[in-house]
PDB file of C-alpha atoms and ligand atoms in Angstrom:
ATOM      1  CA  MET F   1    -195.966-149.582 -95.994  1.00 85.00           C
ATOM      2  CA  ALA F   2    -193.987-146.880 -96.701  1.00 94.00           C
ATOM      3  CA  PRO F   3    -192.045-146.279 -92.262  1.00 97.00           C
ATOM      4  CA  LYS F   4    -193.742-143.529 -90.457  1.00 98.00           C
ATOM      5  CA  VAL F   5    -191.508-139.892 -89.826  1.00 98.00           C
ATOM      6  CA  LEU F   6    -192.297-137.846 -86.391  1.00 98.00           C
ATOM      7  CA  HIS F   7    -191.322-134.455 -86.918  1.00 98.00           C
ATOM      8  CA  ILE F   8    -190.451-133.658 -83.867  1.00 98.00           C
ATOM      9  CA  GLY F   9    -189.375-129.123 -84.435  1.00 98.00           C
ATOM     10  CA  PRO F  10    -189.663-126.591 -87.039  1.00 98.00           C
ATOM     11  CA  LEU F  11    -186.198-126.382 -89.045  1.00 98.00           C
ATOM     12  CA  THR F  12    -185.482-123.992 -91.839  1.00 97.00           C
ATOM     13  CA  GLU F  13    -188.394-124.409 -94.690  1.00 97.00           C
ATOM     14  CA  ARG F  14    -186.085-126.699 -97.251  1.00 97.00           C
ATOM     15  CA  PHE F  15    -185.578-128.797 -94.580  1.00 98.00           C
ATOM     16  CA  ASN F  16    -189.344-129.444 -93.159  1.00 98.00           C
ATOM     17  CA  GLN F  17    -190.257-129.293 -96.709  1.00 98.00           C
ATOM     18  CA  ARG F  18    -187.965-132.140 -97.709  1.00 98.00           C
ATOM     19  CA  LEU F  19    -188.642-134.285 -95.315  1.00 98.00           C
ATOM     20  CA  ALA F  20    -192.140-134.407 -95.879  1.00 98.00           C
ATOM     21  CA  ASP F  21    -191.469-134.865 -99.429  1.00 98.00           C
ATOM     22  CA  GLU F  22    -189.100-137.566 -98.976  1.00 97.00           C
ATOM     23  CA  HIS F  23    -191.505-139.696 -96.991  1.00 97.00           C
ATOM     24  CA  GLU F  24    -194.489-139.952 -94.607  1.00 98.00           C
ATOM     25  CA  VAL F  25    -194.284-136.943 -91.992  1.00 98.00           C
ATOM     26  CA  VAL F  26    -195.949-135.788 -89.049  1.00 98.00           C
ATOM     27  CA  GLN F  27    -195.028-132.725 -88.246  1.00 98.00           C
ATOM     28  CA  LEU F  28    -195.145-133.222 -84.745  1.00 98.00           C
ATOM     29  CA  TRP F  29    -196.030-128.779 -83.766  1.00 98.00           C
ATOM     30  CA  ARG F  30    -198.679-128.406 -85.403  1.00 98.00           C
ATOM     31  CA  GLN F  31    -200.372-131.354 -83.476  1.00 98.00           C
ATOM     32  CA  GLY F  32    -201.674-129.133 -80.672  1.00 97.00           C
ATOM     33  CA  ASP F  33    -201.242-130.900 -76.944  1.00 98.00           C
ATOM     34  CA  ALA F  34    -197.750-132.668 -78.059  1.00 98.00           C
ATOM     35  CA  LEU F  35    -198.282-135.207 -75.497  1.00 98.00           C
ATOM     36  CA  ALA F  36    -201.677-135.717 -76.032  1.00 98.00           C
ATOM     37  CA  TYR F  37    -201.442-136.216 -79.603  1.00 98.00           C
ATOM     38  CA  LEU F  38    -198.664-139.215 -78.812  1.00 98.00           C
ATOM     39  CA  ASP F  39    -201.066-140.678 -76.555  1.00 98.00           C
ATOM     40  CA  GLU F  40    -203.466-141.818 -78.662  1.00 98.00           C
ATOM     41  CA  HIS F  41    -201.007-141.706 -82.845  1.00 98.00           C
ATOM     42  CA  GLY F  42    -197.767-142.854 -80.507  1.00 98.00           C
ATOM     43  CA  GLY F  43    -197.603-146.556 -82.121  1.00 98.00           C
ATOM     44  CA  GLN F  44    -198.029-145.259 -85.835  1.00 98.00           C
ATOM     45  CA  PHE F  45    -194.174-143.401 -85.589  1.00 98.00           C
ATOM     46  CA  ASP F  46    -190.630-145.985 -86.728  1.00 98.00           C
ATOM     47  CA  VAL F  47    -188.720-142.909 -86.624  1.00 98.00           C
ATOM     48  CA  VAL F  48    -188.785-139.507 -85.310  1.00 98.00           C
ATOM     49  CA  VAL F  49    -186.333-136.602 -86.375  1.00 99.00           C
ATOM     50  CA  THR F  50    -185.656-133.727 -84.358  1.00 98.00           C
ATOM     51  CA  SER F  51    -182.790-131.847 -82.618  1.00 98.00           C
ATOM     52  CA  ALA F  52    -180.887-130.747 -80.862  1.00 98.00           C
ATOM     53  CA  ARG F  53    -182.765-127.922 -79.876  1.00 97.00           C
ATOM     54  CA  PHE F  54    -186.218-129.386 -79.769  1.00 98.00           C
ATOM     55  CA  GLY F  55    -184.586-132.634 -78.495  1.00 98.00           C
ATOM     56  CA  TYR F  56    -186.876-136.215 -77.686  1.00 98.00           C
ATOM     57  CA  SER F  57    -188.263-136.563 -74.278  1.00 98.00           C
ATOM     58  CA  ALA F  58    -189.187-140.210 -72.338  1.00 98.00           C
ATOM     59  CA  ALA F  59    -192.051-138.490 -71.896  1.00 98.00           C
ATOM     60  CA  MET F  60    -192.340-138.817 -75.597  1.00 98.00           C
ATOM     61  CA  LEU F  61    -190.733-142.254 -76.215  1.00 98.00           C
ATOM     62  CA  ALA F  62    -192.298-143.667 -73.637  1.00 98.00           C
ATOM     63  CA  ARG F  63    -195.314-142.879 -75.871  1.00 98.00           C
ATOM     64  CA  MET F  64    -194.262-144.974 -78.888  1.00 98.00           C
ATOM     65  CA  PRO F  65    -193.644-148.335 -78.304  1.00 98.00           C
ATOM     66  CA  ASN F  66    -192.225-149.405 -82.444  1.00 98.00           C
ATOM     67  CA  VAL F  67    -189.860-146.253 -83.103  1.00 98.00           C
ATOM     68  CA  ARG F  68    -186.968-148.030 -83.689  1.00 98.00           C
ATOM     69  CA  ALA F  69    -184.219-145.122 -85.044  1.00 98.00           C
ATOM     70  CA  ILE F  70    -183.785-141.122 -83.908  1.00 98.00           C
ATOM     71  CA  CYS F  71    -182.040-138.869 -86.676  1.00 98.00           C
ATOM     72  CA  SER F  72    -180.964-135.259 -84.613  1.00 98.00           C
ATOM     73  CA  PHE F  73    -180.031-132.426 -86.662  1.00 98.00           C
ATOM     74  CA  GLY F  74    -177.427-131.048 -84.332  1.00 98.00           C
ATOM     75  CA  VAL F  75    -173.704-132.384 -82.495  1.00 98.00           C
ATOM     76  CA  GLY F  76    -175.111-132.482 -78.701  1.00 98.00           C
ATOM     77  CA  TYR F  77    -177.704-134.301 -77.595  1.00 98.00           C
ATOM     78  CA  ASP F  78    -178.389-134.155 -74.351  1.00 98.00           C
ATOM     79  CA  ALA F  79    -182.080-132.364 -74.935  1.00 98.00           C
ATOM     80  CA  ILE F  80    -182.685-136.478 -76.737  1.00 98.00           C
ATOM     81  CA  ALA F  81    -183.481-139.352 -74.148  1.00 98.00           C
ATOM     82  CA  VAL F  82    -180.838-141.525 -75.267  1.00 98.00           C
ATOM     83  CA  ASP F  83    -180.391-143.158 -72.414  1.00 97.00           C
ATOM     84  CA  LEU F  84    -183.517-144.906 -72.854  1.00 97.00           C
ATOM     85  CA  ALA F  85    -183.595-144.672 -76.399  1.00 98.00           C
ATOM     86  CA  ARG F  86    -180.057-146.974 -75.770  1.00 97.00           C
ATOM     87  CA  GLU F  87    -182.293-149.608 -73.335  1.00 97.00           C
ATOM     88  CA  ARG F  88    -185.291-149.927 -75.832  1.00 97.00           C
ATOM     89  CA  GLY F  89    -182.167-150.565 -78.683  1.00 98.00           C
ATOM     90  CA  ILE F  90    -183.250-147.873 -80.130  1.00 98.00           C
ATOM     91  CA  GLN F  91    -180.345-146.172 -82.453  1.00 98.00           C
ATOM     92  CA  VAL F  92    -180.305-142.626 -82.244  1.00 98.00           C
ATOM     93  CA  SER F  93    -177.833-140.266 -84.686  1.00 98.00           C
ATOM     94  CA  SER F  94    -176.470-136.883 -84.603  1.00 98.00           C
ATOM     95  CA  THR F  95    -174.669-134.454 -86.773  1.00 98.00           C
ATOM     96  CA  PRO F  96    -170.773-134.445 -85.332  1.00 98.00           C
ATOM     97  CA  ASP F  97    -167.892-132.866 -87.359  1.00 98.00           C
ATOM     98  CA  VAL F  98    -169.249-130.661 -89.966  1.00 98.00           C
ATOM     99  CA  LEU F  99    -169.983-127.883 -87.439  1.00 98.00           C
ATOM    100  CA  ASN F 100    -166.350-128.123 -85.718  1.00 98.00           C
ATOM    101  CA  ASP F 101    -164.691-125.479 -88.343  1.00 98.00           C
ATOM    102  CA  CYS F 102    -168.547-123.166 -87.165  1.00 99.00           C
ATOM    103  CA  VAL F 103    -168.270-123.641 -83.405  1.00 99.00           C
ATOM    104  CA  ALA F 104    -164.860-123.262 -83.564  1.00 99.00           C
ATOM    105  CA  ASP F 105    -164.365-120.293 -85.622  1.00 99.00           C
ATOM    106  CA  LEU F 106    -167.140-118.356 -83.338  1.00 99.00           C
ATOM    107  CA  ALA F 107    -164.872-119.503 -79.913  1.00 99.00           C
ATOM    108  CA  MET F 108    -162.286-117.500 -81.088  1.00 99.00           C
ATOM    109  CA  GLY F 109    -164.617-114.353 -82.676  1.00 99.00           C
ATOM    110  CA  LEU F 110    -166.201-114.190 -79.071  1.00 99.00           C
ATOM    111  CA  LEU F 111    -162.656-114.451 -77.118  1.00 99.00           C
ATOM    112  CA  ILE F 112    -161.181-112.252 -79.680  1.00 98.00           C
ATOM    113  CA  ASP F 113    -164.421-109.692 -79.535  1.00 98.00           C
ATOM    114  CA  CYS F 114    -163.941-109.640 -75.572  1.00 98.00           C
ATOM    115  CA  SER F 115    -161.064-109.440 -74.997  1.00 98.00           C
ATOM    116  CA  ARG F 116    -160.265-106.923 -78.027  1.00 98.00           C
ATOM    117  CA  ARG F 117    -163.622-104.708 -77.105  1.00 98.00           C
ATOM    118  CA  ILE F 118    -164.549-104.982 -80.846  1.00 98.00           C
ATOM    119  CA  SER F 119    -168.190-105.054 -79.733  1.00 98.00           C
ATOM    120  CA  ALA F 120    -167.643-102.354 -76.862  1.00 98.00           C
ATOM    121  CA  ALA F 121    -165.503-100.718 -79.168  1.00 98.00           C
ATOM    122  CA  ASP F 122    -168.927-100.722 -81.822  1.00 98.00           C
ATOM    123  CA  ARG F 123    -170.891 -99.052 -79.464  1.00 98.00           C
ATOM    124  CA  PHE F 124    -168.898 -96.261 -78.809  1.00 98.00           C
ATOM    125  CA  VAL F 125    -168.344 -95.265 -81.851  1.00 98.00           C
ATOM    126  CA  ARG F 126    -171.983 -95.185 -83.065  1.00 98.00           C
ATOM    127  CA  ALA F 127    -173.458 -93.551 -80.011  1.00 98.00           C
ATOM    128  CA  GLY F 128    -170.770 -90.607 -80.926  1.00 98.00           C
ATOM    129  CA  LEU F 129    -168.211 -91.064 -78.377  1.00 98.00           C
ATOM    130  CA  TRP F 130    -165.057 -91.219 -80.183  1.00 98.00           C
ATOM    131  CA  PRO F 131    -164.958 -87.689 -81.076  1.00 98.00           C
ATOM    132  CA  ALA F 132    -164.749 -86.572 -76.596  1.00 98.00           C
ATOM    133  CA  GLY F 133    -161.679 -88.499 -76.859  1.00 98.00           C
ATOM    134  CA  ASN F 134    -160.516 -92.925 -77.205  1.00 98.00           C
ATOM    135  CA  PHE F 135    -161.875 -95.658 -76.553  1.00 98.00           C
ATOM    136  CA  PRO F 136    -159.980 -97.480 -73.671  1.00 97.00           C
ATOM    137  CA  LEU F 137    -157.737 -99.663 -74.825  1.00 98.00           C
ATOM    138  CA  ALA F 138    -157.727-103.315 -74.392  1.00 98.00           C
ATOM    139  CA  ARG F 139    -156.219-106.477 -73.701  1.00 98.00           C
ATOM    140  CA  LYS F 140    -153.527-108.284 -76.267  1.00 98.00           C
ATOM    141  CA  VAL F 141    -155.003-111.831 -77.068  1.00 98.00           C
ATOM    142  CA  SER F 142    -152.294-113.156 -79.195  1.00 98.00           C
ATOM    143  CA  GLY F 143    -148.635-115.261 -77.586  1.00 98.00           C
ATOM    144  CA  LYS F 144    -151.359-115.847 -73.814  1.00 98.00           C
ATOM    145  CA  ARG F 145    -152.804-118.723 -72.466  1.00 98.00           C
ATOM    146  CA  LEU F 146    -155.850-120.491 -73.533  1.00 98.00           C
ATOM    147  CA  GLY F 147    -157.559-123.462 -71.193  1.00 99.00           C
ATOM    148  CA  ILE F 148    -159.698-125.350 -72.645  1.00 99.00           C
ATOM    149  CA  VAL F 149    -162.744-127.573 -71.108  1.00 99.00           C
ATOM    150  CA  GLY F 150    -163.347-130.638 -72.770  1.00 98.00           C
ATOM    151  CA  LEU F 151    -160.748-131.235 -75.422  1.00 98.00           C
ATOM    152  CA  GLY F 152    -163.015-133.103 -77.405  1.00 98.00           C
ATOM    153  CA  ARG F 153    -163.248-132.334 -81.972  1.00 97.00           C
ATOM    154  CA  ILE F 154    -164.346-129.374 -81.290  1.00 98.00           C
ATOM    155  CA  GLY F 155    -162.064-128.188 -78.540  1.00 98.00           C
ATOM    156  CA  LYS F 156    -159.372-129.499 -80.843  1.00 98.00           C
ATOM    157  CA  ASP F 157    -160.145-127.234 -83.359  1.00 98.00           C
ATOM    158  CA  VAL F 158    -160.339-123.953 -81.338  1.00 99.00           C
ATOM    159  CA  ALA F 159    -157.378-125.293 -79.680  1.00 98.00           C
ATOM    160  CA  ARG F 160    -155.199-125.669 -83.158  1.00 98.00           C
ATOM    161  CA  ARG F 161    -156.430-121.990 -84.650  1.00 98.00           C
ATOM    162  CA  ALA F 162    -155.254-121.372 -80.945  1.00 98.00           C
ATOM    163  CA  SER F 163    -151.818-121.678 -82.179  1.00 97.00           C
ATOM    164  CA  GLY F 164    -151.981-119.777 -84.687  1.00 98.00           C
ATOM    165  CA  PHE F 165    -151.989-117.223 -82.499  1.00 98.00           C
ATOM    166  CA  ASP F 166    -148.711-118.672 -80.701  1.00 98.00           C
ATOM    167  CA  MET F 167    -150.973-119.072 -77.320  1.00 98.00           C
ATOM    168  CA  GLN F 168    -150.329-122.363 -74.665  1.00 98.00           C
ATOM    169  CA  VAL F 169    -152.919-124.166 -74.478  1.00 98.00           C
ATOM    170  CA  ARG F 170    -153.768-126.610 -71.740  1.00 98.00           C
ATOM    171  CA  TYR F 171    -157.219-128.978 -71.022  1.00 98.00           C
ATOM    172  CA  HIS F 172    -159.102-130.155 -69.038  1.00 98.00           C
ATOM    173  CA  ASN F 173    -161.238-134.005 -69.096  1.00 97.00           C
ATOM    174  CA  ARG F 174    -162.392-136.323 -68.078  1.00 95.00           C
ATOM    175  CA  ARG F 175    -159.568-138.263 -68.934  1.00 96.00           C
ATOM    176  CA  PRO F 176    -156.089-137.235 -70.687  1.00 98.00           C
ATOM    177  CA  ASP F 177    -156.326-137.829 -74.383  1.00 97.00           C
ATOM    178  CA  ALA F 178    -153.443-139.879 -75.539  1.00 96.00           C
ATOM    179  CA  ASP F 179    -154.264-138.107 -78.770  1.00 95.00           C
ATOM    180  CA  SER F 180    -153.042-135.485 -77.980  1.00 97.00           C
ATOM    181  CA  SER F 181    -149.773-133.158 -76.878  1.00 96.00           C
ATOM    182  CA  TYR F 182    -151.537-130.797 -74.869  1.00 98.00           C
ATOM    183  CA  GLY F 183    -151.153-130.366 -71.947  1.00 98.00           C
ATOM    184  CA  PHE F 184    -153.781-132.003 -68.918  1.00 98.00           C
ATOM    185  CA  GLU F 185    -155.321-130.260 -66.258  1.00 98.00           C
ATOM    186  CA  PRO F 186    -157.135-132.931 -64.175  1.00 98.00           C
ATOM    187  CA  ASP F 187    -157.581-129.432 -61.609  1.00 98.00           C
ATOM    188  CA  LEU F 188    -160.668-127.859 -63.207  1.00 98.00           C
ATOM    189  CA  PRO F 189    -159.981-124.770 -60.765  1.00 98.00           C
ATOM    190  CA  ALA F 190    -156.209-124.817 -61.914  1.00 98.00           C
ATOM    191  CA  LEU F 191    -156.490-124.796 -65.141  1.00 98.00           C
ATOM    192  CA  ALA F 192    -158.882-121.761 -64.522  1.00 99.00           C
ATOM    193  CA  ARG F 193    -156.192-119.851 -61.736  1.00 98.00           C
ATOM    194  CA  TRP F 194    -153.635-120.872 -65.251  1.00 98.00           C
ATOM    195  CA  ALA F 195    -155.107-119.719 -67.878  1.00 99.00           C
ATOM    196  CA  ASP F 196    -155.853-116.188 -69.537  1.00 98.00           C
ATOM    197  CA  PHE F 197    -159.047-117.737 -71.405  1.00 99.00           C
ATOM    198  CA  LEU F 198    -160.753-120.341 -70.940  1.00 99.00           C
ATOM    199  CA  VAL F 199    -163.183-121.827 -74.086  1.00 99.00           C
ATOM    200  CA  LEU F 200    -165.860-124.473 -72.932  1.00 99.00           C
ATOM    201  CA  THR F 201    -166.681-126.908 -76.292  1.00 98.00           C
ATOM    202  CA  CYS F 202    -167.412-130.057 -73.028  1.00 98.00           C
ATOM    203  CA  PRO F 203    -170.669-132.196 -73.563  1.00 98.00           C
ATOM    204  CA  GLY F 204    -174.323-130.903 -71.991  1.00 98.00           C
ATOM    205  CA  GLY F 205    -175.967-133.009 -69.742  1.00 97.00           C
ATOM    206  CA  ALA F 206    -176.284-134.646 -66.012  1.00 97.00           C
ATOM    207  CA  ALA F 207    -172.207-135.057 -66.087  1.00 97.00           C
ATOM    208  CA  THR F 208    -170.744-131.441 -67.001  1.00 98.00           C
ATOM    209  CA  HIS F 209    -173.877-129.509 -64.965  1.00 98.00           C
ATOM    210  CA  HIS F 210    -172.627-126.294 -63.372  1.00 98.00           C
ATOM    211  CA  LEU F 211    -169.541-128.069 -63.650  1.00 98.00           C
ATOM    212  CA  ILE F 212    -168.437-124.179 -63.749  1.00 98.00           C
ATOM    213  CA  SER F 213    -169.459-122.782 -60.641  1.00 98.00           C
ATOM    214  CA  ALA F 214    -168.702-119.868 -58.499  1.00 98.00           C
ATOM    215  CA  PRO F 215    -164.934-121.298 -57.376  1.00 98.00           C
ATOM    216  CA  VAL F 216    -163.848-121.917 -61.460  1.00 98.00           C
ATOM    217  CA  LEU F 217    -164.870-117.955 -61.923  1.00 99.00           C
ATOM    218  CA  ASP F 218    -163.234-116.675 -59.230  1.00 98.00           C
ATOM    219  CA  ALA F 219    -159.856-118.955 -60.635  1.00 99.00           C
ATOM    220  CA  LEU F 220    -160.503-117.550 -63.349  1.00 99.00           C
ATOM    221  CA  GLY F 221    -160.371-114.207 -62.022  1.00 98.00           C
ATOM    222  CA  PRO F 222    -160.717-110.481 -62.390  1.00 98.00           C
ATOM    223  CA  GLU F 223    -159.011-110.643 -65.640  1.00 98.00           C
ATOM    224  CA  GLY F 224    -159.632-113.484 -66.505  1.00 98.00           C
ATOM    225  CA  ILE F 225    -162.254-114.392 -69.427  1.00 99.00           C
ATOM    226  CA  LEU F 226    -165.076-117.537 -69.993  1.00 99.00           C
ATOM    227  CA  ILE F 227    -166.377-118.662 -73.351  1.00 99.00           C
ATOM    228  CA  ASN F 228    -169.183-120.425 -73.828  1.00 99.00           C
ATOM    229  CA  VAL F 229    -170.391-122.412 -77.239  1.00 99.00           C
ATOM    230  CA  ALA F 230    -171.040-125.147 -74.836  1.00 98.00           C
ATOM    231  CA  ARG F 231    -173.819-125.316 -73.551  1.00 98.00           C
ATOM    232  CA  GLY F 232    -176.084-122.735 -70.810  1.00 98.00           C
ATOM    233  CA  SER F 233    -176.059-125.811 -68.698  1.00 98.00           C
ATOM    234  CA  VAL F 234    -172.248-126.388 -67.980  1.00 98.00           C
ATOM    235  CA  VAL F 235    -171.955-122.962 -65.811  1.00 98.00           C
ATOM    236  CA  ASP F 236    -173.930-121.780 -63.021  1.00 98.00           C
ATOM    237  CA  GLU F 237    -175.641-118.477 -64.311  1.00 98.00           C
ATOM    238  CA  GLN F 238    -175.523-117.144 -61.531  1.00 98.00           C
ATOM    239  CA  ALA F 239    -172.618-117.163 -59.453  1.00 98.00           C
ATOM    240  CA  LEU F 240    -171.054-116.402 -63.462  1.00 98.00           C
ATOM    241  CA  VAL F 241    -173.592-113.375 -63.243  1.00 98.00           C
ATOM    242  CA  SER F 242    -172.782-112.031 -60.050  1.00 98.00           C
ATOM    243  CA  ALA F 243    -168.354-112.915 -60.572  1.00 98.00           C
ATOM    244  CA  LEU F 244    -169.079-110.668 -63.685  1.00 98.00           C
ATOM    245  CA  THR F 245    -171.151-107.704 -62.239  1.00 98.00           C
ATOM    246  CA  GLU F 246    -168.881-107.361 -59.400  1.00 98.00           C
ATOM    247  CA  GLY F 247    -166.215-106.469 -60.961  1.00 98.00           C
ATOM    248  CA  ARG F 248    -164.578-110.871 -59.790  1.00 98.00           C
ATOM    249  CA  LEU F 249    -163.924-112.017 -63.907  1.00 98.00           C
ATOM    250  CA  GLY F 250    -162.928-110.377 -66.323  1.00 98.00           C
ATOM    251  CA  GLY F 251    -165.307-110.585 -69.108  1.00 98.00           C
ATOM    252  CA  ALA F 252    -167.720-113.435 -70.861  1.00 99.00           C
ATOM    253  CA  GLY F 253    -168.997-114.242 -74.486  1.00 99.00           C
ATOM    254  CA  LEU F 254    -171.486-116.237 -74.538  1.00 99.00           C
ATOM    255  CA  ASP F 255    -172.933-118.561 -77.296  1.00 99.00           C
ATOM    256  CA  VAL F 256    -175.460-120.554 -74.621  1.00 99.00           C
ATOM    257  CA  PHE F 257    -178.092-119.577 -71.640  1.00 98.00           C
ATOM    258  CA  GLN F 258    -179.442-121.501 -68.941  1.00 98.00           C
ATOM    259  CA  ALA F 259    -182.888-121.195 -70.497  1.00 98.00           C
ATOM    260  CA  GLU F 260    -182.493-119.886 -74.381  1.00 98.00           C
ATOM    261  CA  PRO F 261    -183.835-118.016 -75.404  1.00 98.00           C
ATOM    262  CA  SER F 262    -183.501-116.139 -72.281  1.00 98.00           C
ATOM    263  CA  VAL F 263    -180.661-113.951 -71.091  1.00 98.00           C
ATOM    264  CA  PRO F 264    -179.854-112.960 -67.524  1.00 98.00           C
ATOM    265  CA  GLU F 265    -181.277-109.211 -67.912  1.00 98.00           C
ATOM    266  CA  ALA F 266    -177.898-108.062 -65.470  1.00 97.00           C
ATOM    267  CA  LEU F 267    -175.975-109.483 -68.456  1.00 98.00           C
ATOM    268  CA  LEU F 268    -177.809-106.943 -70.793  1.00 98.00           C
ATOM    269  CA  THR F 269    -175.780-104.087 -69.871  1.00 95.00           C
ATOM    270  CA  LEU F 270    -172.118-105.415 -68.712  1.00 97.00           C
ATOM    271  CA  ASP F 271    -170.186-103.870 -71.358  1.00 95.00           C
ATOM    272  CA  ASN F 272    -167.642-107.080 -70.640  1.00 96.00           C
ATOM    273  CA  VAL F 273    -169.482-109.260 -72.076  1.00 98.00           C
ATOM    274  CA  VAL F 274    -170.239-110.040 -76.163  1.00 98.00           C
ATOM    275  CA  LEU F 275    -173.901-112.431 -76.095  1.00 98.00           C
ATOM    276  CA  ALA F 276    -175.008-114.447 -79.113  1.00 98.00           C
ATOM    277  CA  PRO F 277    -178.285-116.445 -79.143  1.00 98.00           C
ATOM    278  CA  HIS F 278    -176.756-120.222 -80.253  1.00 98.00           C
ATOM    279  CA  ILE F 279    -175.516-119.230 -83.568  1.00 98.00           C
ATOM    280  CA  GLY F 280    -172.026-121.847 -83.574  1.00 98.00           C
ATOM    281  CA  SER F 281    -173.518-123.431 -86.198  1.00 98.00           C
ATOM    282  CA  GLY F 282    -176.014-120.998 -87.676  1.00 98.00           C
ATOM    283  CA  THR F 283    -173.825-120.431 -91.592  1.00 98.00           C
ATOM    284  CA  LEU F 284    -175.304-121.999 -94.222  1.00 98.00           C
ATOM    285  CA  ASP F 285    -172.553-123.138 -94.601  1.00 98.00           C
ATOM    286  CA  THR F 286    -172.232-125.718 -92.321  1.00 98.00           C
ATOM    287  CA  ARG F 287    -176.130-126.024 -91.851  1.00 98.00           C
ATOM    288  CA  LEU F 288    -176.352-127.289 -95.124  1.00 98.00           C
ATOM    289  CA  GLN F 289    -173.309-129.946 -94.504  1.00 98.00           C
ATOM    290  CA  MET F 290    -176.192-130.613 -91.569  1.00 98.00           C
ATOM    291  CA  GLU F 291    -179.333-130.700 -92.939  1.00 98.00           C
ATOM    292  CA  GLU F 292    -177.789-133.325 -95.795  1.00 98.00           C
ATOM    293  CA  LEU F 293    -176.281-135.170 -92.817  1.00 98.00           C
ATOM    294  CA  VAL F 294    -179.868-135.643 -91.076  1.00 98.00           C
ATOM    295  CA  PHE F 295    -180.886-137.198 -94.603  1.00 98.00           C
ATOM    296  CA  ALA F 296    -178.068-139.822 -95.095  1.00 98.00           C
ATOM    297  CA  ASN F 297    -178.044-140.513 -91.745  1.00 98.00           C
ATOM    298  CA  LEU F 298    -182.707-141.595 -92.383  1.00 98.00           C
ATOM    299  CA  ARG F 299    -182.063-142.871 -95.289  1.00 98.00           C
ATOM    300  CA  ALA F 300    -178.955-145.448 -94.121  1.00 98.00           C
ATOM    301  CA  PHE F 301    -181.092-146.394 -91.494  1.00 98.00           C
ATOM    302  CA  LEU F 302    -184.506-147.296 -93.646  1.00 98.00           C
ATOM    303  CA  ASP F 303    -182.554-148.987 -96.879  1.00 98.00           C
ATOM    304  CA  GLU F 304    -179.484-150.222 -94.159  1.00 98.00           C
ATOM    305  CA  GLY F 305    -180.755-150.379 -90.907  1.00 98.00           C
ATOM    306  CA  GLU F 306    -178.275-148.875 -88.958  1.00 98.00           C
ATOM    307  CA  VAL F 307    -177.260-145.080 -89.068  1.00 98.00           C
ATOM    308  CA  LEU F 308    -174.271-143.759 -90.373  1.00 98.00           C
ATOM    309  CA  THR F 309    -173.275-140.929 -86.855  1.00 98.00           C
ATOM    310  CA  PRO F 310    -174.546-142.913 -84.211  1.00 98.00           C
ATOM    311  CA  VAL F 311    -174.422-141.362 -80.680  1.00 97.00           C
ATOM    312  CA  VAL F 312    -172.250-143.840 -78.732  1.00 75.00           C
TER     313      VAL F 312
HETATM  314  C1  8YV H 401    -177.915-126.468 -82.816  1.00 73.95           C
HETATM  315  C2  8YV H 401    -175.821-127.703 -81.390  1.00 73.95           C
HETATM  316  O1  8YV H 401    -178.740-128.364 -83.247  1.00 73.95           O
HETATM  317  O2  8YV H 401    -174.927-129.005 -82.730  1.00 73.95           O
HETATM  318  C3  8YV H 401    -176.107-128.522 -81.293  1.00 73.95           C
HETATM  319  O3  8YV H 401    -175.176-128.917 -80.473  1.00 73.95           O
HETATM  320  O4  8YV H 401    -176.331-126.781 -80.004  1.00 73.95           O
HETATM  321  C4  8YV H 401    -176.737-126.768 -82.273  1.00 73.95           C
HETATM  322  O5  8YV H 401    -175.868-126.861 -83.746  1.00 73.95           O
HETATM  323  C5  8YV H 401    -178.661-126.022 -83.493  1.00 73.95           C
HETATM  324  O6  8YV H 401    -179.230-125.163 -83.071  1.00 73.95           O
HETATM  325  C6  8YV H 401    -180.226-126.463 -84.453  1.00 73.95           C
HETATM  326  O7  8YV H 401    -180.667-127.280 -83.109  1.00 73.95           O
END
C-alpha cells in the first residue's frame, strides 16, 4: 500500500499540488476540526508534512500511532513536538542552510534600515515633507559593534556580512563555538552593553524564551538597536514596547513577533521601528530550495528509510 501523507497546513499552490500529485495525501486544513478528524483517522498516516509556521503538536502526534517521519518546511522546529517524536523514534527533518543567505540578508537590511532610517526617510519623502526641511541626520553603520545572539549557521552568515562593513563582532551562545574566532561573551547584558546592534539569530523554544528581557534592552540602551530575525518568543515583547516607547532603546528591526500575525499596536506608530511580516526566508529562490529539500527528505525517507537533514 502507498504510504499515506498528512499535510498539516497550506504552503504555495505549487507545493500543495506537487505533494498531492506525488503522494497519497490528506490536507488537514480541509477536514474541519483537526483533532476530531485525527481521533477518527489519525492511525492511517505514515508521514506528516508541515512547516515551521504550522508546526505539529503533541496533541496531533498522540492521535497518530503509526507516523514514522515528519518533514517540515523551514529551519526552525520550535512548533513541532520533537521531544515526543524522538521518544517514539520518529524522524524529523527541517530545511537548514538553504535559507541562511536570505535570513542573513534580511538581518543586515533591517539593521541598515533602522540605523540609516531608510523606511522613515521614505515616509518623509512620500508625505511631501522634504521641501519644508531636511530629514534629520541618522547613524552610521560601518565600523560599529555587532553583538550576535546565537552564532549558528545564520548568525555566522550575518557575521560574515558584517565584516564587509568593517564591524567588530562578538557573540553570545550557551557555549563558545570552537570553530569561531569571534569574541565569545557569556554574559548577555554585557554583550548588549558593548554592542551598537544586537542581532538575534538563535532558535526559538523553551531554552530561549524571553532571553531578551528588560535588563538586556536597558543594557543595549537609548542608542542601541535590536534586530530580531529569530522568533518572537525570544523577546519579552511587552518589555520591548516599553523600552521603545519610553526612549530607553534606540530602535528595533523586527521580522518576527510573539503572536504572529498580530503586531503590538504601539509599535505601529513608532518611527524608530522597522516592521516586517516574517519574510526572512521569503524569496522565490529560497522558498523553491526549501521546497526541494522537503521533497528530497520525504523521498529519502520513503525510499531509504532515512531523512536527509534530520533535526538534532
Ligand atoms: C518559515 C521560518 O519556515 O524557517 C523558519 O524557521 O521561520 C520561516 O522560514 C516560513 O515562513 C514557512 O513556514
